[in-house]
Short mmCIF file of N, CA, C and O in Angstrom, two decimals:
data_model
loop_
_atom_site.label_atom_id
_atom_site.label_comp_id
_atom_site.label_asym_id
_atom_site.label_seq_id
_atom_site.Cartn_x
_atom_site.Cartn_y
_atom_site.Cartn_z
N MET A 1 38.99 54.39 -22.81
CA MET A 1 39.80 53.45 -23.49
C MET A 1 39.37 53.27 -25.01
O MET A 1 38.32 53.56 -25.29
N THR A 2 40.19 52.70 -25.67
CA THR A 2 39.85 52.55 -27.04
C THR A 2 39.12 51.29 -27.21
O THR A 2 38.97 50.40 -26.40
N ARG A 3 38.54 51.23 -28.50
CA ARG A 3 37.67 50.07 -28.71
C ARG A 3 38.49 48.74 -28.71
O ARG A 3 38.03 47.70 -28.28
N ILE A 4 39.72 48.85 -29.29
CA ILE A 4 40.44 47.57 -29.21
C ILE A 4 40.94 47.18 -27.84
O ILE A 4 40.93 46.00 -27.49
N GLY A 5 41.21 48.11 -26.92
CA GLY A 5 41.53 47.81 -25.57
C GLY A 5 40.36 47.12 -24.78
O GLY A 5 40.56 46.20 -24.11
N ILE A 6 39.21 47.55 -25.06
CA ILE A 6 38.11 47.04 -24.42
C ILE A 6 37.82 45.64 -24.92
O ILE A 6 37.64 44.76 -24.20
N ARG A 7 37.98 45.31 -26.16
CA ARG A 7 37.87 44.02 -26.77
C ARG A 7 38.91 43.06 -26.22
O ARG A 7 38.65 41.87 -25.88
N THR A 8 40.08 43.53 -26.02
CA THR A 8 41.21 42.76 -25.55
C THR A 8 40.93 42.35 -24.06
O THR A 8 41.13 41.20 -23.68
N ILE A 9 40.50 43.26 -23.24
CA ILE A 9 40.09 42.95 -21.76
C ILE A 9 38.93 41.90 -21.82
O ILE A 9 39.00 41.02 -21.07
N ALA A 10 37.96 42.19 -22.59
CA ALA A 10 36.76 41.26 -22.70
C ALA A 10 37.30 39.85 -23.05
O ALA A 10 36.92 38.77 -22.42
N ASN A 11 38.17 39.64 -24.11
CA ASN A 11 38.67 38.44 -24.55
C ASN A 11 39.48 37.82 -23.45
O ASN A 11 39.40 36.56 -23.14
N MET A 12 40.31 38.62 -22.71
CA MET A 12 41.11 37.99 -21.68
C MET A 12 40.31 37.51 -20.51
O MET A 12 40.63 36.42 -19.95
N THR A 13 39.31 38.31 -20.17
CA THR A 13 38.37 37.89 -19.16
C THR A 13 37.60 36.60 -19.57
O THR A 13 37.51 35.61 -18.68
N ARG A 14 37.16 36.49 -20.76
CA ARG A 14 36.52 35.29 -21.17
C ARG A 14 37.44 34.15 -21.16
O ARG A 14 37.03 32.99 -20.74
N ILE A 15 38.74 34.20 -21.62
CA ILE A 15 39.62 33.18 -21.57
C ILE A 15 39.98 32.71 -20.20
O ILE A 15 39.99 31.58 -19.85
N ALA A 16 40.05 33.74 -19.24
CA ALA A 16 40.30 33.46 -17.81
C ALA A 16 39.13 32.64 -17.15
O ALA A 16 39.25 31.65 -16.36
N LEU A 17 37.94 33.05 -17.51
CA LEU A 17 36.69 32.35 -16.99
C LEU A 17 36.65 30.84 -17.57
O LEU A 17 36.26 29.98 -16.71
N ILE A 18 36.91 30.66 -18.70
CA ILE A 18 36.88 29.33 -19.37
C ILE A 18 37.91 28.58 -18.72
O ILE A 18 37.73 27.35 -18.40
N GLY A 19 39.24 29.14 -18.45
CA GLY A 19 40.26 28.35 -17.92
C GLY A 19 39.89 27.94 -16.46
O GLY A 19 40.10 26.76 -16.02
N ALA A 20 39.24 28.88 -15.67
CA ALA A 20 38.76 28.58 -14.35
C ALA A 20 37.79 27.45 -14.29
O ALA A 20 37.83 26.64 -13.39
N ALA A 21 36.86 27.59 -15.18
CA ALA A 21 35.87 26.48 -15.27
C ALA A 21 36.43 25.15 -15.66
O ALA A 21 36.09 24.09 -15.01
N ALA A 22 37.33 25.13 -16.63
CA ALA A 22 37.95 23.88 -16.98
C ALA A 22 38.80 23.28 -15.69
O ALA A 22 38.81 22.07 -15.51
N ALA A 23 39.44 24.13 -14.97
CA ALA A 23 40.22 23.73 -13.86
C ALA A 23 39.34 23.12 -12.78
O ALA A 23 39.70 22.15 -12.10
N MET A 24 38.22 23.82 -12.55
CA MET A 24 37.29 23.23 -11.47
C MET A 24 36.69 21.92 -11.94
O MET A 24 36.47 21.02 -11.15
N ALA A 25 36.39 21.80 -13.24
CA ALA A 25 35.83 20.54 -13.79
C ALA A 25 36.86 19.42 -13.56
O ALA A 25 36.56 18.18 -13.25
N LEU A 26 38.15 19.71 -14.05
CA LEU A 26 39.17 18.64 -13.83
C LEU A 26 39.53 18.30 -12.42
O LEU A 26 39.78 17.24 -12.11
N ALA A 27 39.41 19.33 -11.54
CA ALA A 27 39.67 19.04 -10.15
C ALA A 27 38.68 18.07 -9.57
O ALA A 27 38.98 17.33 -8.65
N GLY A 28 37.49 18.03 -10.03
CA GLY A 28 36.41 17.17 -9.67
C GLY A 28 36.67 15.70 -10.10
O GLY A 28 36.23 14.71 -9.50
N CYS A 29 37.43 15.56 -11.11
CA CYS A 29 37.83 14.19 -11.57
C CYS A 29 38.98 13.52 -10.88
O CYS A 29 39.19 12.31 -11.02
N MET A 30 39.66 14.36 -10.06
CA MET A 30 40.76 13.79 -9.35
C MET A 30 40.38 12.84 -8.22
O MET A 30 39.46 13.19 -7.57
N GLN A 31 41.03 11.76 -8.12
CA GLN A 31 40.70 10.86 -7.07
C GLN A 31 41.93 10.40 -6.26
O GLN A 31 43.05 10.29 -6.82
N THR A 32 41.76 10.23 -5.00
CA THR A 32 42.89 9.68 -4.16
C THR A 32 43.14 8.22 -4.44
O THR A 32 42.19 7.54 -4.94
N PRO A 33 44.33 7.74 -4.04
CA PRO A 33 44.57 6.25 -4.27
C PRO A 33 43.53 5.41 -3.53
O PRO A 33 43.16 4.30 -4.06
N GLU A 34 43.07 5.86 -2.41
CA GLU A 34 42.15 5.10 -1.58
C GLU A 34 40.76 5.06 -2.31
O GLU A 34 40.21 3.92 -2.38
N GLU A 35 40.34 6.14 -2.89
CA GLU A 35 39.14 6.14 -3.61
C GLU A 35 39.30 5.25 -4.95
O GLU A 35 38.30 4.47 -5.21
N LYS A 36 40.42 5.26 -5.59
CA LYS A 36 40.58 4.38 -6.77
C LYS A 36 40.58 2.90 -6.25
O LYS A 36 39.96 2.19 -7.01
N ALA A 37 41.13 2.60 -5.25
CA ALA A 37 41.12 1.23 -4.79
C ALA A 37 39.79 0.77 -4.35
O ALA A 37 39.37 -0.47 -4.70
N ALA A 38 39.04 1.55 -3.71
CA ALA A 38 37.63 1.32 -3.30
C ALA A 38 36.79 1.06 -4.60
O ALA A 38 35.93 0.17 -4.63
N PHE A 39 36.96 1.86 -5.56
CA PHE A 39 36.17 1.83 -6.83
C PHE A 39 36.52 0.48 -7.49
O PHE A 39 35.59 -0.20 -8.00
N ALA A 40 37.93 0.13 -7.66
CA ALA A 40 38.24 -1.18 -8.29
C ALA A 40 37.67 -2.35 -7.54
O ALA A 40 37.32 -3.39 -8.10
N ALA A 41 37.64 -2.26 -6.15
CA ALA A 41 37.18 -3.46 -5.36
C ALA A 41 35.51 -3.59 -5.66
O ALA A 41 35.16 -4.74 -5.74
N ARG A 42 34.91 -2.40 -5.79
CA ARG A 42 33.46 -2.61 -6.05
C ARG A 42 33.26 -3.13 -7.52
O ARG A 42 32.24 -3.81 -7.81
N GLN A 43 34.17 -2.86 -8.39
CA GLN A 43 34.03 -3.36 -9.83
C GLN A 43 34.52 -4.74 -10.09
O GLN A 43 34.21 -5.44 -11.10
N ALA A 44 35.24 -5.35 -9.08
CA ALA A 44 35.70 -6.59 -9.29
C ALA A 44 34.74 -7.79 -9.22
O ALA A 44 33.68 -7.59 -8.57
N ALA A 45 35.01 -8.78 -10.01
CA ALA A 45 33.90 -9.87 -10.09
C ALA A 45 33.97 -10.65 -8.77
O ALA A 45 34.93 -10.75 -8.23
N PRO A 46 32.84 -11.16 -8.27
CA PRO A 46 32.78 -11.98 -7.10
C PRO A 46 33.63 -13.28 -7.35
O PRO A 46 33.72 -13.76 -8.37
N THR A 47 34.06 -13.80 -6.11
CA THR A 47 34.75 -15.00 -6.11
C THR A 47 33.87 -16.18 -6.33
O THR A 47 32.92 -16.26 -5.55
N PRO A 48 34.05 -17.08 -7.38
CA PRO A 48 33.19 -18.12 -7.62
C PRO A 48 33.32 -19.12 -6.50
O PRO A 48 34.38 -19.49 -5.96
N VAL A 49 32.15 -19.80 -6.12
CA VAL A 49 32.22 -20.89 -5.24
C VAL A 49 31.87 -22.18 -5.92
O VAL A 49 30.76 -22.17 -6.57
N VAL A 50 32.63 -23.19 -5.91
CA VAL A 50 32.52 -24.40 -6.48
C VAL A 50 32.06 -25.48 -5.54
O VAL A 50 32.85 -25.74 -4.46
N MET A 51 30.90 -25.99 -5.67
CA MET A 51 30.41 -26.99 -4.78
C MET A 51 30.56 -28.41 -5.26
O MET A 51 30.14 -28.62 -6.43
N SER A 52 31.31 -29.17 -4.56
CA SER A 52 31.63 -30.50 -4.97
C SER A 52 30.42 -31.49 -4.48
O SER A 52 29.71 -31.14 -3.48
N ALA A 53 30.30 -32.65 -4.99
CA ALA A 53 29.35 -33.57 -4.61
C ALA A 53 29.71 -34.13 -3.19
O ALA A 53 30.91 -34.37 -2.95
N THR A 54 28.71 -34.34 -2.33
CA THR A 54 29.07 -34.82 -1.01
C THR A 54 29.17 -36.28 -0.94
O THR A 54 28.41 -37.08 -1.50
N LYS A 55 30.14 -36.78 -0.08
CA LYS A 55 30.22 -38.28 0.11
C LYS A 55 30.46 -39.09 -1.16
O LYS A 55 30.01 -40.19 -1.24
N GLY A 56 31.03 -38.45 -2.19
CA GLY A 56 31.26 -39.17 -3.42
C GLY A 56 30.07 -39.45 -4.26
O GLY A 56 30.05 -40.20 -5.17
N GLU A 57 28.94 -38.96 -3.85
CA GLU A 57 27.66 -39.24 -4.71
C GLU A 57 27.46 -38.29 -5.73
O GLU A 57 28.00 -37.18 -5.72
N GLU A 58 26.78 -38.69 -6.80
CA GLU A 58 26.43 -37.80 -7.86
C GLU A 58 25.49 -36.69 -7.44
O GLU A 58 24.65 -37.04 -6.60
N PRO A 59 25.60 -35.50 -7.80
CA PRO A 59 24.76 -34.41 -7.46
C PRO A 59 23.39 -34.76 -7.92
O PRO A 59 23.20 -35.24 -9.10
N THR A 60 22.38 -34.44 -7.20
CA THR A 60 20.97 -34.77 -7.55
C THR A 60 20.49 -33.55 -8.49
O THR A 60 20.95 -32.47 -8.39
N GLU A 61 19.55 -33.92 -9.36
CA GLU A 61 19.00 -32.87 -10.22
C GLU A 61 18.27 -31.83 -9.45
O GLU A 61 17.58 -32.28 -8.44
N SER A 62 18.28 -30.71 -9.85
CA SER A 62 17.61 -29.62 -9.12
C SER A 62 16.05 -29.71 -9.55
O SER A 62 15.73 -30.44 -10.40
N GLY A 63 15.36 -28.78 -9.05
CA GLY A 63 13.92 -28.55 -9.56
C GLY A 63 13.77 -28.04 -10.90
O GLY A 63 12.59 -27.99 -11.36
N LEU A 64 14.85 -27.70 -11.53
CA LEU A 64 14.69 -27.22 -12.88
C LEU A 64 14.34 -28.20 -13.84
O LEU A 64 14.74 -29.37 -13.64
N SER A 65 13.78 -27.92 -14.94
CA SER A 65 13.59 -28.86 -16.02
C SER A 65 14.94 -29.04 -16.72
O SER A 65 15.71 -28.11 -16.90
N HIS A 66 15.10 -30.21 -17.31
CA HIS A 66 16.32 -30.52 -17.94
C HIS A 66 16.10 -31.02 -19.40
O HIS A 66 15.08 -31.83 -19.60
N TYR A 67 16.94 -30.70 -20.27
CA TYR A 67 16.84 -31.21 -21.64
C TYR A 67 17.49 -32.63 -21.73
O TYR A 67 18.08 -33.05 -20.72
N LYS A 68 17.32 -33.19 -22.83
CA LYS A 68 17.81 -34.65 -22.99
C LYS A 68 19.37 -34.75 -22.79
O LYS A 68 19.90 -35.66 -22.30
N ASP A 69 20.05 -33.67 -23.13
CA ASP A 69 21.35 -33.68 -23.09
C ASP A 69 21.91 -33.32 -21.63
O ASP A 69 23.13 -33.33 -21.37
N GLY A 70 21.03 -33.04 -20.57
CA GLY A 70 21.49 -32.76 -19.35
C GLY A 70 21.47 -31.33 -18.91
O GLY A 70 21.67 -30.97 -17.80
N TYR A 71 21.47 -30.47 -19.89
CA TYR A 71 21.53 -29.07 -19.56
C TYR A 71 20.23 -28.52 -19.01
O TYR A 71 19.10 -29.00 -19.44
N PRO A 72 20.28 -27.71 -18.02
CA PRO A 72 19.04 -27.23 -17.27
C PRO A 72 18.31 -26.22 -18.28
O PRO A 72 18.90 -25.43 -19.03
N GLY A 73 16.93 -26.41 -18.23
CA GLY A 73 16.16 -25.38 -18.96
C GLY A 73 15.48 -24.49 -17.93
O GLY A 73 14.99 -24.91 -16.85
N PHE A 74 15.32 -23.23 -18.27
CA PHE A 74 14.89 -22.32 -17.37
C PHE A 74 13.55 -21.79 -17.69
O PHE A 74 13.01 -20.79 -17.14
N GLY A 75 12.85 -22.55 -18.55
CA GLY A 75 11.48 -22.18 -18.91
C GLY A 75 10.38 -22.43 -17.84
O GLY A 75 9.45 -21.82 -17.71
N ALA A 76 10.62 -23.50 -17.06
CA ALA A 76 9.66 -23.89 -16.00
C ALA A 76 9.90 -23.01 -14.75
O ALA A 76 10.89 -22.40 -14.60
N PRO A 77 8.77 -22.76 -14.06
CA PRO A 77 8.84 -21.93 -12.91
C PRO A 77 9.72 -22.54 -11.77
O PRO A 77 9.71 -23.83 -11.62
N LEU A 78 10.50 -21.70 -11.17
CA LEU A 78 11.43 -22.24 -10.23
C LEU A 78 10.72 -22.46 -8.84
O LEU A 78 9.69 -21.83 -8.50
N THR A 79 11.28 -23.47 -8.08
CA THR A 79 10.69 -23.76 -6.85
C THR A 79 11.66 -23.36 -5.68
O THR A 79 12.75 -23.00 -6.00
N ALA A 80 11.15 -23.34 -4.45
CA ALA A 80 11.95 -22.87 -3.34
C ALA A 80 13.12 -23.89 -3.14
O ALA A 80 13.02 -25.03 -3.37
N ALA A 81 14.30 -23.44 -2.60
CA ALA A 81 15.38 -24.32 -2.28
C ALA A 81 15.15 -25.11 -0.98
O ALA A 81 15.70 -26.24 -0.87
N ASN A 82 14.27 -24.68 -0.22
CA ASN A 82 14.02 -25.37 1.09
C ASN A 82 12.45 -25.26 1.34
O ASN A 82 11.81 -24.38 0.83
N VAL A 83 11.96 -25.89 2.26
CA VAL A 83 10.59 -25.91 2.80
C VAL A 83 10.35 -24.50 3.42
O VAL A 83 11.19 -23.99 4.24
N GLN A 84 9.34 -23.78 2.96
CA GLN A 84 9.11 -22.42 3.50
C GLN A 84 8.15 -22.54 4.77
O GLN A 84 7.45 -23.62 4.90
N MET A 85 8.26 -21.56 5.58
CA MET A 85 7.31 -21.47 6.69
C MET A 85 5.90 -21.30 6.28
O MET A 85 5.63 -20.47 5.43
N SER A 86 5.05 -22.10 6.79
CA SER A 86 3.69 -21.89 6.37
C SER A 86 2.97 -20.79 7.21
O SER A 86 3.58 -20.19 8.20
N ASP A 87 1.83 -20.33 6.77
CA ASP A 87 1.10 -19.27 7.38
C ASP A 87 0.74 -19.64 8.81
O ASP A 87 0.75 -18.81 9.80
N ASP A 88 0.42 -20.98 9.12
CA ASP A 88 0.11 -21.41 10.36
C ASP A 88 1.30 -21.32 11.33
O ASP A 88 1.14 -20.93 12.50
N GLU A 89 2.38 -21.65 10.81
CA GLU A 89 3.73 -21.65 11.66
C GLU A 89 4.03 -20.16 12.00
O GLU A 89 4.38 -19.80 13.15
N ALA A 90 3.83 -19.33 11.04
CA ALA A 90 4.17 -17.86 11.19
C ALA A 90 3.16 -17.28 12.21
O ALA A 90 3.52 -16.56 13.07
N GLY A 91 1.87 -17.68 12.20
CA GLY A 91 0.89 -17.26 13.08
C GLY A 91 1.17 -17.75 14.50
O GLY A 91 0.95 -17.06 15.49
N GLY A 92 1.71 -18.98 14.68
CA GLY A 92 1.99 -19.53 16.00
C GLY A 92 3.07 -18.75 16.59
O GLY A 92 3.08 -18.43 17.78
N VAL A 93 4.18 -18.44 15.90
CA VAL A 93 5.23 -17.68 16.39
C VAL A 93 4.72 -16.31 16.67
O VAL A 93 5.17 -15.75 17.85
N GLN A 94 3.97 -15.63 15.97
CA GLN A 94 3.47 -14.30 16.23
C GLN A 94 2.59 -14.33 17.45
O GLN A 94 2.77 -13.45 18.35
N LYS A 95 1.82 -15.39 17.78
CA LYS A 95 0.97 -15.61 18.91
C LYS A 95 1.98 -15.72 20.20
O LYS A 95 1.63 -15.11 21.21
N GLN A 96 3.04 -16.49 20.12
CA GLN A 96 4.02 -16.65 21.13
C GLN A 96 4.54 -15.23 21.57
O GLN A 96 4.65 -14.92 22.79
N LEU A 97 4.99 -14.51 20.58
CA LEU A 97 5.60 -13.26 20.78
C LEU A 97 4.60 -12.24 21.44
O LEU A 97 4.97 -11.42 22.38
N THR A 98 3.40 -12.17 20.95
CA THR A 98 2.42 -11.39 21.42
C THR A 98 1.99 -11.80 22.88
O THR A 98 1.81 -10.89 23.75
N ALA A 99 1.92 -13.03 23.21
CA ALA A 99 1.62 -13.47 24.45
C ALA A 99 2.69 -13.08 25.46
O ALA A 99 2.37 -12.74 26.55
N LEU A 100 3.91 -13.25 25.06
CA LEU A 100 5.07 -12.84 25.95
C LEU A 100 5.12 -11.41 26.20
O LEU A 100 5.27 -10.85 27.39
N ALA A 101 4.77 -10.52 25.28
CA ALA A 101 4.61 -9.09 25.51
C ALA A 101 3.52 -8.74 26.29
O ALA A 101 3.52 -7.84 27.26
N ALA A 102 2.38 -9.43 26.19
CA ALA A 102 1.21 -9.20 27.12
C ALA A 102 1.55 -9.65 28.55
O ALA A 102 1.09 -8.91 29.55
N GLN A 103 2.23 -10.82 28.71
CA GLN A 103 2.62 -11.21 30.09
C GLN A 103 3.63 -10.19 30.71
O GLN A 103 3.36 -9.83 31.91
N ARG A 104 4.47 -9.59 29.88
CA ARG A 104 5.30 -8.56 30.50
C ARG A 104 4.51 -7.39 31.00
O ARG A 104 4.74 -6.77 32.00
N LYS A 105 3.62 -6.94 30.10
CA LYS A 105 2.87 -5.68 30.27
C LYS A 105 1.92 -5.97 31.64
O LYS A 105 1.89 -5.06 32.39
N ALA A 106 1.40 -7.14 31.61
CA ALA A 106 0.52 -7.41 32.88
C ALA A 106 1.32 -7.66 34.05
O ALA A 106 0.67 -7.63 35.21
N GLY A 107 2.58 -7.94 34.04
CA GLY A 107 3.35 -8.21 35.17
C GLY A 107 3.33 -9.69 35.63
O GLY A 107 3.83 -10.02 36.82
N THR A 108 2.74 -10.52 34.81
CA THR A 108 2.72 -11.99 35.24
C THR A 108 3.93 -12.68 35.02
O THR A 108 4.10 -13.86 35.49
N ILE A 109 4.94 -12.15 34.44
CA ILE A 109 6.27 -12.63 34.17
C ILE A 109 7.36 -11.71 34.67
O ILE A 109 7.19 -10.56 34.55
N SER A 110 8.37 -12.21 35.23
CA SER A 110 9.44 -11.47 35.73
C SER A 110 10.33 -10.87 34.60
O SER A 110 10.29 -11.48 33.58
N GLU A 111 10.93 -9.70 34.91
CA GLU A 111 11.79 -9.21 33.85
C GLU A 111 12.96 -10.10 33.45
O GLU A 111 13.28 -10.26 32.25
N ALA A 112 13.40 -10.84 34.47
CA ALA A 112 14.59 -11.82 34.20
C ALA A 112 14.11 -12.91 33.23
O ALA A 112 14.73 -13.34 32.33
N GLU A 113 12.88 -13.43 33.48
CA GLU A 113 12.23 -14.43 32.63
C GLU A 113 11.98 -13.92 31.32
O GLU A 113 12.20 -14.58 30.20
N TYR A 114 11.48 -12.69 31.20
CA TYR A 114 11.15 -12.12 29.91
C TYR A 114 12.47 -11.88 29.12
O TYR A 114 12.48 -12.31 27.79
N GLN A 115 13.51 -11.45 29.71
CA GLN A 115 14.86 -11.27 29.04
C GLN A 115 15.36 -12.64 28.57
O GLN A 115 16.01 -12.68 27.53
N ARG A 116 15.23 -13.68 29.38
CA ARG A 116 15.63 -15.02 29.08
C ARG A 116 15.01 -15.45 27.83
O ARG A 116 15.61 -16.08 26.91
N ARG A 117 13.66 -15.32 27.73
CA ARG A 117 13.02 -15.70 26.56
C ARG A 117 13.30 -14.87 25.35
O ARG A 117 13.38 -15.49 24.19
N VAL A 118 13.45 -13.66 25.44
CA VAL A 118 13.90 -12.75 24.29
C VAL A 118 15.27 -13.30 23.97
O VAL A 118 15.49 -13.35 22.63
N ALA A 119 16.13 -13.59 24.81
CA ALA A 119 17.50 -14.04 24.38
C ALA A 119 17.41 -15.32 23.64
O ALA A 119 18.08 -15.54 22.68
N GLU A 120 16.42 -16.28 24.07
CA GLU A 120 16.21 -17.47 23.42
C GLU A 120 15.78 -17.28 22.00
O GLU A 120 16.26 -17.93 21.11
N PHE A 121 14.82 -16.34 21.75
CA PHE A 121 14.37 -16.07 20.42
C PHE A 121 15.45 -15.50 19.60
O PHE A 121 15.57 -15.78 18.45
N ARG A 122 16.28 -14.58 20.17
CA ARG A 122 17.23 -13.94 19.42
C ARG A 122 18.31 -14.94 18.93
O ARG A 122 18.90 -14.93 17.89
N LYS A 123 18.68 -15.97 19.92
CA LYS A 123 19.59 -16.95 19.61
C LYS A 123 19.14 -17.84 18.51
O LYS A 123 19.80 -18.20 17.61
N LEU A 124 17.79 -18.06 18.57
CA LEU A 124 17.28 -19.02 17.45
C LEU A 124 17.35 -18.17 16.16
O LEU A 124 17.65 -18.82 15.09
N ALA A 125 17.02 -16.97 16.20
CA ALA A 125 17.08 -16.14 14.88
C ALA A 125 18.56 -16.08 14.36
O ALA A 125 18.77 -16.23 13.11
N ALA A 126 19.48 -15.98 15.30
CA ALA A 126 20.89 -15.83 14.79
C ALA A 126 21.49 -17.12 14.28
O ALA A 126 22.22 -17.23 13.38
N GLU A 127 21.11 -18.36 14.91
CA GLU A 127 21.77 -19.51 14.57
C GLU A 127 20.99 -20.40 13.57
O GLU A 127 21.38 -21.31 12.90
N HIS A 128 19.69 -20.12 13.46
CA HIS A 128 18.79 -20.97 12.64
C HIS A 128 19.26 -20.94 11.19
O HIS A 128 19.29 -22.04 10.55
N GLY A 129 19.55 -19.78 10.73
CA GLY A 129 20.06 -19.68 9.22
C GLY A 129 21.33 -20.53 9.05
O GLY A 129 21.39 -21.29 8.09
N ALA A 130 22.33 -20.36 9.93
CA ALA A 130 23.50 -21.23 9.79
C ALA A 130 23.25 -22.68 9.87
O ALA A 130 23.86 -23.49 9.09
N GLU A 131 22.53 -23.02 10.77
CA GLU A 131 22.18 -24.52 10.95
C GLU A 131 21.50 -25.05 9.75
O GLU A 131 21.73 -26.15 9.34
N THR A 132 20.51 -24.32 9.26
CA THR A 132 19.79 -24.73 8.05
C THR A 132 20.65 -24.88 6.77
O THR A 132 20.63 -25.95 6.04
N LEU A 133 21.69 -23.83 6.67
CA LEU A 133 22.66 -23.98 5.60
C LEU A 133 23.45 -25.14 5.70
O LEU A 133 23.85 -25.87 4.71
N SER A 134 23.92 -25.52 6.93
CA SER A 134 24.78 -26.66 7.07
C SER A 134 24.10 -27.92 6.86
O SER A 134 24.68 -28.80 6.22
N GLU A 135 22.78 -28.02 7.22
CA GLU A 135 21.96 -29.23 6.86
C GLU A 135 21.82 -29.37 5.22
O GLU A 135 21.88 -30.36 4.78
N ILE A 136 21.56 -28.27 4.66
CA ILE A 136 21.46 -28.30 3.17
C ILE A 136 22.75 -28.69 2.52
O ILE A 136 22.77 -29.47 1.59
N ALA A 137 23.93 -28.20 3.12
CA ALA A 137 25.22 -28.48 2.40
C ALA A 137 25.36 -29.97 2.64
O ALA A 137 26.26 -30.57 1.78
N ASN A 138 25.14 -30.58 3.79
CA ASN A 138 25.47 -31.95 4.03
C ASN A 138 24.44 -32.86 3.49
O ASN A 138 24.14 -33.61 2.98
#
């Protein structure tokens, strides 16, 4: 082949490879309508929740420090929204669970009684958060 023919083939091959690479890159950018909707849902702002004063009373001030004009100041350290479980309470619950497991292992408690107590603890775990939130809200 001639020199010009070899250059032409090399240039055509180069252009074909660049075109194929561009097509593959653009194909990766294509999204289905479901993917676009899921992305838009993730990017949407959360729905605001407006809490009104209960029983017509003025809302109480939070644990935040407030300026003279009433706006909160965030310089002071924040406190917990509710009373937290103490180390003694946590240790007591842990001892109860450990004792229950030991009774089951030793055979001093029936399987039915063990399952009843486990269900009782699970019910407490599932409902305690909702009950506490309703107490806080009211």
